[in-house]
Tab-separated table of C-alpha atoms in Angstrom:
chain	number	residue	atom	x	y	z
J	1	UNK	CA	-1.059	19.393	15.963
J	2	UNK	CA	-1.424	21.376	12.750
J	3	UNK	CA	-2.402	19.162	9.849
J	4	UNK	CA	-2.824	22.037	7.373
J	5	UNK	CA	-1.655	20.850	3.967
J	6	UNK	CA	0.550	22.916	1.678
J	7	UNK	CA	-0.712	24.385	-1.574
J	8	UNK	CA	1.272	21.790	-3.504
J	9	UNK	CA	-0.236	18.926	-1.500
J	10	UNK	CA	-3.733	20.307	-1.996
J	11	UNK	CA	-3.062	20.657	-5.728
J	12	UNK	CA	-2.096	16.976	-5.823
J	13	UNK	CA	-5.420	16.100	-4.183
J	14	UNK	CA	-7.365	18.142	-6.744
J	15	UNK	CA	-5.479	16.494	-9.605
J	16	UNK	CA	-6.181	13.054	-8.136
J	17	UNK	CA	-9.883	13.800	-7.716
J	18	UNK	CA	-10.074	14.884	-11.356
J	19	UNK	CA	-8.453	11.635	-12.492
J	20	UNK	CA	-10.542	9.389	-10.228
J	21	UNK	CA	-13.831	11.201	-10.927
J	22	UNK	CA	-14.457	8.994	-13.970
J	23	UNK	CA	-13.496	5.723	-12.260
J	24	UNK	CA	-16.325	3.462	-11.137
J	25	UNK	CA	-15.697	0.796	-8.479
J	26	UNK	CA	-17.285	-1.812	-10.758
J	27	UNK	CA	-14.877	-1.449	-13.690
J	28	UNK	CA	-13.790	-5.033	-12.956
J	29	UNK	CA	-16.066	-8.048	-12.385
J	30	UNK	CA	-17.346	-8.565	-8.852
J	31	UNK	CA	-15.075	-10.682	-6.613
J	32	UNK	CA	-18.234	-12.290	-5.233
J	33	UNK	CA	-19.195	-13.608	-8.671
J	34	UNK	CA	-15.773	-14.344	-10.156
J	35	UNK	CA	-13.809	-17.525	-9.417
J	36	UNK	CA	-10.171	-16.610	-9.124
J	37	UNK	CA	-8.890	-13.158	-10.014
J	38	UNK	CA	-11.293	-10.486	-11.239
J	39	UNK	CA	-8.867	-9.459	-14.006
J	40	UNK	CA	-5.565	-10.512	-15.498
J	41	UNK	CA	-4.053	-7.033	-15.528
J	42	UNK	CA	-4.177	-3.712	-13.714
J	43	UNK	CA	-6.388	-0.859	-14.926
J	44	UNK	CA	-4.025	0.292	-17.679
J	45	UNK	CA	-6.289	3.145	-18.739
J	46	UNK	CA	-6.185	4.607	-15.235
J	47	UNK	CA	-2.436	3.982	-14.927
J	48	UNK	CA	-1.794	5.924	-18.128
J	49	UNK	CA	-3.988	8.763	-16.910
J	50	UNK	CA	-2.063	8.922	-13.622
J	51	UNK	CA	1.164	9.102	-15.632
J	52	UNK	CA	-0.251	11.827	-17.892
J	53	UNK	CA	-1.114	13.993	-14.881
J	54	UNK	CA	2.335	13.438	-13.297
J	55	UNK	CA	0.892	11.728	-10.228
J	56	UNK	CA	3.235	8.750	-10.553
J	57	UNK	CA	6.256	10.978	-10.035
J	58	UNK	CA	4.738	12.881	-7.147
J	59	UNK	CA	7.509	12.072	-4.646
J	60	UNK	CA	10.396	12.038	-7.108
J	61	UNK	CA	12.760	14.978	-7.371
J	62	UNK	CA	12.690	17.274	-10.418
J	63	UNK	CA	16.049	15.743	-11.407
J	64	UNK	CA	14.121	12.556	-12.173
J	65	UNK	CA	11.132	14.333	-13.713
J	66	UNK	CA	9.051	14.361	-10.542
J	67	UNK	CA	7.184	16.968	-8.515
J	68	UNK	CA	9.474	16.792	-5.476
J	69	UNK	CA	6.662	16.347	-2.932
J	70	UNK	CA	6.772	14.238	0.227
J	71	UNK	CA	5.076	10.992	1.340
J	72	UNK	CA	2.228	13.028	2.856
J	73	UNK	CA	1.226	14.022	-0.673
J	74	UNK	CA	1.358	10.384	-1.740
J	75	UNK	CA	-0.920	9.405	1.163
J	76	UNK	CA	-3.368	12.140	0.164
J	77	UNK	CA	-3.564	10.732	-3.357
J	78	UNK	CA	-3.856	7.148	-2.064
J	79	UNK	CA	-6.773	8.260	0.113
J	80	UNK	CA	-8.592	9.444	-3.025
J	81	UNK	CA	-7.710	6.291	-4.963
J	82	UNK	CA	-9.335	4.046	-2.342
J	83	UNK	CA	-12.640	5.869	-2.674
J	84	UNK	CA	-13.020	4.372	-6.160
J	85	UNK	CA	-11.154	1.092	-5.531
J	86	UNK	CA	-8.483	2.042	-8.047
J	87	UNK	CA	-6.924	-1.124	-9.446
J	88	UNK	CA	-3.374	0.196	-9.867
J	89	UNK	CA	-0.096	-0.346	-7.958
J	90	UNK	CA	0.107	3.321	-7.004
J	91	UNK	CA	1.310	2.667	-3.454
J	92	UNK	CA	3.851	-0.027	-4.301
J	93	UNK	CA	5.385	1.649	-7.340
J	94	UNK	CA	5.656	5.106	-5.784
J	95	UNK	CA	6.935	3.790	-2.443
J	96	UNK	CA	9.689	1.705	-4.043
J	97	UNK	CA	10.703	4.578	-6.321
J	98	UNK	CA	10.889	6.924	-3.331
J	99	UNK	CA	13.057	4.452	-1.401
J	100	UNK	CA	15.406	4.057	-4.380
J	101	UNK	CA	15.710	7.841	-4.618
J	102	UNK	CA	16.395	8.163	-0.894
J	103	UNK	CA	18.781	5.234	-0.368
J	104	UNK	CA	19.871	3.853	-3.748
J	105	UNK	CA	22.857	4.727	-5.862
J	106	UNK	CA	22.843	7.093	-8.812
J	107	UNK	CA	23.114	4.283	-11.372
J	108	UNK	CA	19.993	2.483	-10.134
J	109	UNK	CA	18.097	5.750	-9.731
J	110	UNK	CA	18.892	6.836	-13.278
J	111	UNK	CA	17.877	3.429	-14.610
J	112	UNK	CA	14.498	3.243	-12.864
J	113	UNK	CA	13.137	6.541	-11.613
J	114	UNK	CA	12.505	8.632	-14.762
J	115	UNK	CA	10.700	5.715	-16.419
J	116	UNK	CA	8.737	4.936	-13.253
J	117	UNK	CA	7.592	8.544	-13.012
J	118	UNK	CA	6.385	8.438	-16.617
J	119	UNK	CA	4.488	5.201	-16.006
J	120	UNK	CA	6.676	3.265	-18.417
J	121	UNK	CA	7.979	1.063	-15.608
J	122	UNK	CA	5.881	-0.527	-12.858
J	123	UNK	CA	7.507	-1.386	-9.548
J	124	UNK	CA	6.215	-3.580	-6.761
J	125	UNK	CA	7.575	-5.032	-3.532
J	126	UNK	CA	7.341	-8.212	-1.496
J	127	UNK	CA	6.634	-7.217	2.090
J	128	UNK	CA	4.947	-10.315	3.506
J	129	UNK	CA	7.774	-12.823	3.721
J	130	UNK	CA	6.959	-16.490	3.372
J	131	UNK	CA	3.863	-16.543	5.569
J	132	UNK	CA	3.019	-12.952	6.457
J	133	UNK	CA	3.845	-13.532	10.123
J	134	UNK	CA	7.640	-13.274	10.162
J	135	UNK	CA	9.794	-10.309	9.073
J	136	UNK	CA	9.906	-10.211	5.283
J	137	UNK	CA	13.677	-9.760	5.110
J	138	UNK	CA	14.212	-13.118	6.849
J	139	UNK	CA	12.475	-15.021	4.035
J	140	UNK	CA	15.220	-14.326	1.476
J	141	UNK	CA	18.987	-14.634	1.775
J	142	UNK	CA	21.462	-12.510	-0.172
J	143	UNK	CA	25.013	-13.799	-0.570
J	144	UNK	CA	27.893	-12.470	-2.672
J	145	UNK	CA	28.074	-13.972	-6.139
J	146	UNK	CA	30.775	-16.638	-6.332
J	147	UNK	CA	30.559	-17.528	-2.656
J	148	UNK	CA	29.343	-21.061	-3.458
J	149	UNK	CA	31.565	-21.545	-6.471
J	150	UNK	CA	29.486	-19.852	-9.185
J	151	UNK	CA	31.473	-18.749	-12.208
J	152	UNK	CA	31.146	-15.776	-14.484
J	153	UNK	CA	30.489	-15.978	-18.225
J	154	UNK	CA	34.211	-16.363	-18.923
J	155	UNK	CA	34.473	-19.328	-16.532
J	156	UNK	CA	36.397	-17.404	-13.870
J	157	UNK	CA	35.236	-16.685	-10.365
J	158	UNK	CA	32.877	-13.712	-10.159
J	159	UNK	CA	32.977	-13.213	-6.422
J	160	UNK	CA	32.116	-9.646	-5.392
J	161	UNK	CA	30.501	-8.774	-8.731
J	162	UNK	CA	26.950	-9.086	-7.462
J	163	UNK	CA	24.561	-10.957	-5.200
J	164	UNK	CA	22.541	-14.148	-5.348
J	165	UNK	CA	19.047	-14.362	-3.842
J	166	UNK	CA	17.313	-17.467	-2.529
J	167	UNK	CA	13.940	-17.632	-0.806
J	168	UNK	CA	10.243	-16.857	-1.161
J	169	UNK	CA	8.089	-13.763	-0.841
J	170	UNK	CA	4.384	-14.509	-0.656
J	171	UNK	CA	1.368	-12.386	-1.659
J	172	UNK	CA	3.334	-9.861	-3.701
J	173	UNK	CA	0.765	-7.376	-5.079
J	174	UNK	CA	0.504	-6.743	-8.825
J	175	UNK	CA	3.640	-8.822	-9.429
J	176	UNK	CA	2.468	-10.209	-12.785
J	177	UNK	CA	2.015	-6.660	-14.103
J	178	UNK	CA	5.218	-5.270	-12.596
J	179	UNK	CA	8.441	-4.787	-14.525
J	180	UNK	CA	10.716	-4.766	-11.475
J	181	UNK	CA	10.220	-6.293	-8.023
J	182	UNK	CA	11.822	-5.042	-4.820
J	183	UNK	CA	12.791	-7.937	-2.564
J	184	UNK	CA	13.800	-7.470	1.085
J	185	UNK	CA	16.555	-9.889	2.072
J	186	UNK	CA	19.204	-10.436	4.713
J	187	UNK	CA	22.924	-10.829	4.270
J	188	UNK	CA	25.206	-13.241	6.096
J	189	UNK	CA	25.627	-10.783	8.942
J	190	UNK	CA	21.857	-10.539	9.369
J	191	UNK	CA	21.758	-7.004	7.993
J	192	UNK	CA	18.551	-6.236	6.033
J	193	UNK	CA	18.935	-5.190	2.404
J	194	UNK	CA	16.645	-4.364	-0.493
J	195	UNK	CA	17.271	-5.960	-3.888
J	196	UNK	CA	15.612	-4.808	-7.112
J	197	UNK	CA	15.422	-7.076	-10.123
J	198	UNK	CA	13.321	-7.485	-13.257
J	199	UNK	CA	10.390	-9.884	-13.015
J	200	UNK	CA	11.725	-11.845	-15.989
J	201	UNK	CA	15.249	-12.405	-14.656
J	202	UNK	CA	16.574	-15.952	-14.502
J	203	UNK	CA	15.870	-17.617	-11.164
J	204	UNK	CA	12.619	-15.710	-10.576
J	205	UNK	CA	9.356	-17.648	-10.832
J	206	UNK	CA	5.842	-16.458	-10.044
J	207	UNK	CA	2.920	-18.571	-8.840
J	208	UNK	CA	-0.559	-17.061	-8.936
J	209	UNK	CA	-2.367	-16.168	-5.743
J	210	UNK	CA	-5.628	-14.250	-5.306
J	211	UNK	CA	-6.447	-11.652	-2.682
J	212	UNK	CA	-9.681	-11.355	-0.717
J	213	UNK	CA	-10.584	-8.443	-2.976
J	214	UNK	CA	-10.160	-10.633	-6.065
J	215	UNK	CA	-6.921	-9.055	-7.246
J	216	UNK	CA	-3.951	-11.061	-8.460
J	217	UNK	CA	-1.079	-11.625	-6.083
J	218	UNK	CA	1.970	-13.793	-6.613
J	219	UNK	CA	4.285	-16.030	-4.697
J	220	UNK	CA	7.709	-14.919	-5.900
J	221	UNK	CA	10.256	-17.699	-5.616
J	222	UNK	CA	13.940	-16.880	-5.954
J	223	UNK	CA	16.249	-19.755	-6.826
J	224	UNK	CA	19.740	-18.439	-7.349
J	225	UNK	CA	18.474	-15.195	-8.851
J	226	UNK	CA	21.376	-12.863	-9.435
J	227	UNK	CA	21.369	-9.100	-8.921
J	228	UNK	CA	24.198	-6.769	-9.817
J	229	UNK	CA	25.969	-4.877	-7.065
J	230	UNK	CA	24.165	-1.599	-7.820
J	231	UNK	CA	20.782	-3.372	-7.729
J	232	UNK	CA	21.067	-4.209	-4.029
J	233	UNK	CA	20.623	-1.411	-1.475
J	234	UNK	CA	22.166	-2.181	1.890
J	235	UNK	CA	22.093	1.349	3.289
J	236	UNK	CA	21.124	1.329	6.986
J	237	UNK	CA	17.418	1.930	7.516
J	238	UNK	CA	16.354	1.477	3.884
J	239	UNK	CA	14.042	-1.492	4.318
J	240	UNK	CA	12.650	-0.230	7.612
J	241	UNK	CA	11.799	3.122	6.018
J	242	UNK	CA	10.172	1.523	2.967
J	243	UNK	CA	8.178	-0.848	5.162
J	244	UNK	CA	6.915	2.095	7.237
J	245	UNK	CA	5.901	3.985	4.103
J	246	UNK	CA	4.057	0.952	2.705
J	247	UNK	CA	2.229	0.512	6.001
J	248	UNK	CA	1.309	4.170	6.299
J	249	UNK	CA	0.132	4.199	2.678
J	250	UNK	CA	-2.080	1.205	3.436
J	251	UNK	CA	-3.551	3.177	6.358
J	252	UNK	CA	-4.312	5.971	3.870
J	253	UNK	CA	-6.150	3.453	1.689
J	254	UNK	CA	-8.139	2.318	4.723
J	255	UNK	CA	-9.105	5.899	5.520
J	256	UNK	CA	-10.237	6.729	1.989
J	257	UNK	CA	-12.229	3.520	1.701
J	258	UNK	CA	-13.872	4.079	5.086
J	259	UNK	CA	-14.826	7.656	4.216
J	260	UNK	CA	-16.473	6.548	0.965
J	261	UNK	CA	-18.362	3.749	2.720
J	262	UNK	CA	-19.648	6.050	5.453
J	263	UNK	CA	-20.787	8.545	2.801
J	264	UNK	CA	-22.647	5.743	0.985
J	265	UNK	CA	-24.270	4.759	4.286
J	266	UNK	CA	-25.349	8.327	5.041
J	267	UNK	CA	-26.887	8.658	1.583
J	268	UNK	CA	-28.737	5.348	1.848
J	269	UNK	CA	-30.094	5.825	5.366
J	270	UNK	CA	-31.141	9.369	4.468
J	271	UNK	CA	-33.408	8.003	1.708
J	272	UNK	CA	-34.537	4.695	3.206
J	273	UNK	CA	-37.776	5.182	5.156
J	274	UNK	CA	-39.507	3.215	7.874
J	275	UNK	CA	-42.746	4.291	9.550
J	276	UNK	CA	-42.740	7.364	7.317
J	277	UNK	CA	-39.325	8.654	8.458
J	278	UNK	CA	-35.788	8.292	7.074
J	279	UNK	CA	-33.956	5.639	9.094
J	280	UNK	CA	-31.084	8.113	9.516
J	281	UNK	CA	-33.293	9.989	11.992
J	282	UNK	CA	-33.559	6.963	14.300
J	283	UNK	CA	-31.301	7.242	17.317
J	284	UNK	CA	-29.919	3.710	17.023
J	285	UNK	CA	-28.824	4.392	13.434
J	286	UNK	CA	-27.426	7.856	14.150
J	287	UNK	CA	-25.364	6.634	17.116
J	288	UNK	CA	-23.764	3.821	15.103
J	289	UNK	CA	-22.918	6.191	12.264
J	290	UNK	CA	-21.477	8.706	14.742
J	291	UNK	CA	-19.251	6.012	16.261
J	292	UNK	CA	-17.877	5.197	12.834
J	293	UNK	CA	-17.275	8.890	12.153
J	294	UNK	CA	-15.168	8.997	15.321
J	295	UNK	CA	-13.242	5.963	14.074
J	296	UNK	CA	-12.456	7.767	10.818
J	297	UNK	CA	-11.296	10.926	12.541
J	298	UNK	CA	-8.974	8.874	14.768
J	299	UNK	CA	-7.685	7.013	11.700
J	300	UNK	CA	-7.032	10.356	10.019
J	301	UNK	CA	-5.172	11.947	12.944
J	302	UNK	CA	-2.913	8.949	13.511
J	303	UNK	CA	-2.276	8.566	9.765
J	304	UNK	CA	-1.012	12.122	9.331
J	305	UNK	CA	1.112	11.871	12.458
J	306	UNK	CA	2.842	8.762	11.058
J	307	UNK	CA	3.153	10.243	7.564
J	308	UNK	CA	4.664	13.426	9.005
J	309	UNK	CA	7.256	11.480	10.986
J	310	UNK	CA	8.230	9.501	7.867
J	311	UNK	CA	8.362	12.609	5.666
J	312	UNK	CA	10.227	14.905	8.021
J	313	UNK	CA	12.502	12.481	9.901
J	314	UNK	CA	11.443	14.465	12.967
J	315	UNK	CA	12.577	13.140	16.297
J	316	UNK	CA	10.335	12.426	19.228
J	317	UNK	CA	10.121	10.662	22.571
J	318	UNK	CA	9.405	7.423	20.694
J	319	UNK	CA	10.752	6.112	17.370
J	320	UNK	CA	8.731	6.620	14.187
J	321	UNK	CA	7.730	2.951	14.437
J	322	UNK	CA	5.532	3.857	17.410
J	323	UNK	CA	3.501	6.365	15.386
J	324	UNK	CA	3.183	3.823	12.567
J	325	UNK	CA	1.974	1.216	15.074
J	326	UNK	CA	-0.693	3.571	16.414
J	327	UNK	CA	-1.873	4.313	12.857
J	328	UNK	CA	-2.067	0.573	12.158
J	329	UNK	CA	-4.090	-0.055	15.328
J	330	UNK	CA	-6.742	2.454	14.324
J	331	UNK	CA	-6.748	1.601	10.601
J	332	UNK	CA	-6.958	-2.171	11.045
J	333	UNK	CA	-9.811	-2.082	13.547
J	334	UNK	CA	-11.427	1.058	12.170
J	335	UNK	CA	-11.874	-0.013	8.566
J	336	UNK	CA	-13.437	-3.285	9.718
J	337	UNK	CA	-15.896	-1.532	12.018
J	338	UNK	CA	-16.874	0.961	9.320
J	339	UNK	CA	-17.748	-1.652	6.696
J	340	UNK	CA	-19.494	-3.919	9.201
J	341	UNK	CA	-21.699	-1.056	10.405
J	342	UNK	CA	-22.366	-0.066	6.796
J	343	UNK	CA	-23.516	-3.588	5.962
J	344	UNK	CA	-25.762	-3.605	9.029
J	345	UNK	CA	-27.361	-0.233	8.261
J	346	UNK	CA	-27.866	-1.113	4.610
J	347	UNK	CA	-29.724	-4.286	5.555
J	348	UNK	CA	-29.993	-6.877	2.797
J	349	UNK	CA	-29.283	-4.218	0.189
J	350	UNK	CA	-25.638	-4.189	1.293
J	351	UNK	CA	-25.187	-7.764	0.043
J	352	UNK	CA	-26.691	-7.043	-3.388
J	353	UNK	CA	-23.973	-7.667	-5.970
J	354	UNK	CA	-25.472	-4.954	-8.191
J	355	UNK	CA	-24.624	-2.438	-5.439
J	356	UNK	CA	-20.918	-1.615	-4.831
J	357	UNK	CA	-20.850	-1.971	-1.033
J	358	UNK	CA	-19.842	-5.642	-1.148
J	359	UNK	CA	-16.773	-4.671	-3.196
J	360	UNK	CA	-15.713	-2.159	-0.562
J	361	UNK	CA	-16.238	-4.817	2.104
J	362	UNK	CA	-13.908	-7.221	0.261
J	363	UNK	CA	-11.237	-4.529	-0.198
J	364	UNK	CA	-11.545	-3.533	3.469
J	365	UNK	CA	-10.987	-7.122	4.541
J	366	UNK	CA	-7.889	-7.318	2.332
J	367	UNK	CA	-6.547	-4.091	3.854
J	368	UNK	CA	-7.204	-5.421	7.356
J	369	UNK	CA	-5.353	-8.628	6.527
J	370	UNK	CA	-2.458	-6.646	5.052
J	371	UNK	CA	-2.125	-4.494	8.158
J	372	UNK	CA	-2.465	-7.389	10.596
J	373	UNK	CA	-4.414	-7.572	13.845
J	374	UNK	CA	-4.548	-4.524	16.099
J	375	UNK	CA	-3.521	-6.658	19.092
J	376	UNK	CA	-0.148	-7.391	17.497
J	377	UNK	CA	0.478	-3.688	16.927
J	378	UNK	CA	-0.537	-2.906	20.504
J	379	UNK	CA	2.051	-5.428	21.670
J	380	UNK	CA	4.704	-3.832	19.453
J	381	UNK	CA	3.780	-0.406	20.802
J	382	UNK	CA	4.092	-1.747	24.327
J	383	UNK	CA	7.583	-3.035	23.572
J	384	UNK	CA	8.591	0.395	22.236
J	385	UNK	CA	7.206	2.114	25.322
J	386	UNK	CA	9.140	-0.285	27.531
J	387	UNK	CA	12.339	0.357	25.603
J	388	UNK	CA	11.855	4.153	25.568
J	389	UNK	CA	10.308	5.178	28.920
J	390	UNK	CA	8.507	8.519	28.769
J	391	UNK	CA	9.068	11.211	31.368
C-alpha cells in the first residue's frame, strides 16, 4: 500500500503544526485535581486560530469557502491536535459539516457550511445513543410533524412540514459550546436519518456530564423537538458514513496521542539513569518501548486504510466497515498499551500532576471508552467476514 500524502495534505499538516506549536497540554486545570469539568468552555483562542488558518474548512468545497481536501487531510490534522490535547471540537464540527456537504440539501449547506468553515458556527453530534451500547439512531425517533395531532401556528394541521424528535443522546461532546447538534434518529420504517437543529431550539434540554478526561459532555434530551424538512437528512448511507468518519477520526486522535506519549517516554528514559547508565539502554526497557512502537505503526497503517476507503469510496472484498473495525481494534487496544507502558517506564514520575503524562493517560482512557472494546470490534469483523466470504 502506498500511503504517500499529497502536497496539499502535507501543507495541511504543516499549517496544523504551526498552530499547535504554541499549545501546551496544561492550558486547562488538571482533571486529577479538578472536581467536575476542567473548564466551562472550549479553547476559544485555539478555535479562532484554527479558523484564521482555514483548517476548519479543510474538507469543505471552495463553493463553501473551504480547501476541498478529503477526510485523510482531516485525520492528519486531528493526529497533530491530539499531541497537544487540543480542547476543541475539531473532529465533530468538521465531520458533521462534511456529511452535510456530501448528503444534505443545498438550503442546509448554504445555511451552515460557510459559517462553520469560518469558525462562526460550532457543530457537534450525538453518536452514543442512550447508553453507548446500542446503535445511536435507535435512541431517537423522528416522525412527521402533525402525525400526533400537532398544529401549526395558524391552528391548522402542519403534517408533512417537518419532523418531530423524541429521545435521548448521551455523552454528546462539546454540546454546551455547540451552536447546532446533529442527532441520528430513525423513522417509522426503521430507516436511519440525521437531524440538525440549534442547541437552543424548543424541546432540547442539556444535562451536564463529564468525561474521563475532564471535558464537558451533555445528555441531550429531545422532547417533541421540531426540525424543518430541510434540516433532516434521510439520504441512504448518510449516518453510516458520518459514524465511520467519526470513528476513524477518533483513531487518528489515538495515534497522535500515542506518538506524543512514546516520544515523552523516549526522552525521559534517555535522561533517567540507574547504575550510571540511561535506563533506555536496559534491554527490558528497550523491548517494551519497541513493542509500543510496533503498536503505533499498526495503528497508523490501519488508520490510513480506513481513511482511504472513506475518502475514495473504493470498493474491496469487504465493506468499508471492515477496515474501520480493524482500525478500531488496533487503536482501542494500542492507545491503552502505549500509555500503560509509559506510566510504567516513567515510574512514580508519571503520576506527578506537575508532569503532563497523567493528562495524556486520562485522554487515552476517554478515547478507548469512545471506541469501545477491541473484542466487540473483532466480533463485528467476524460477522462481516462471514457475510462476505473471501476467495
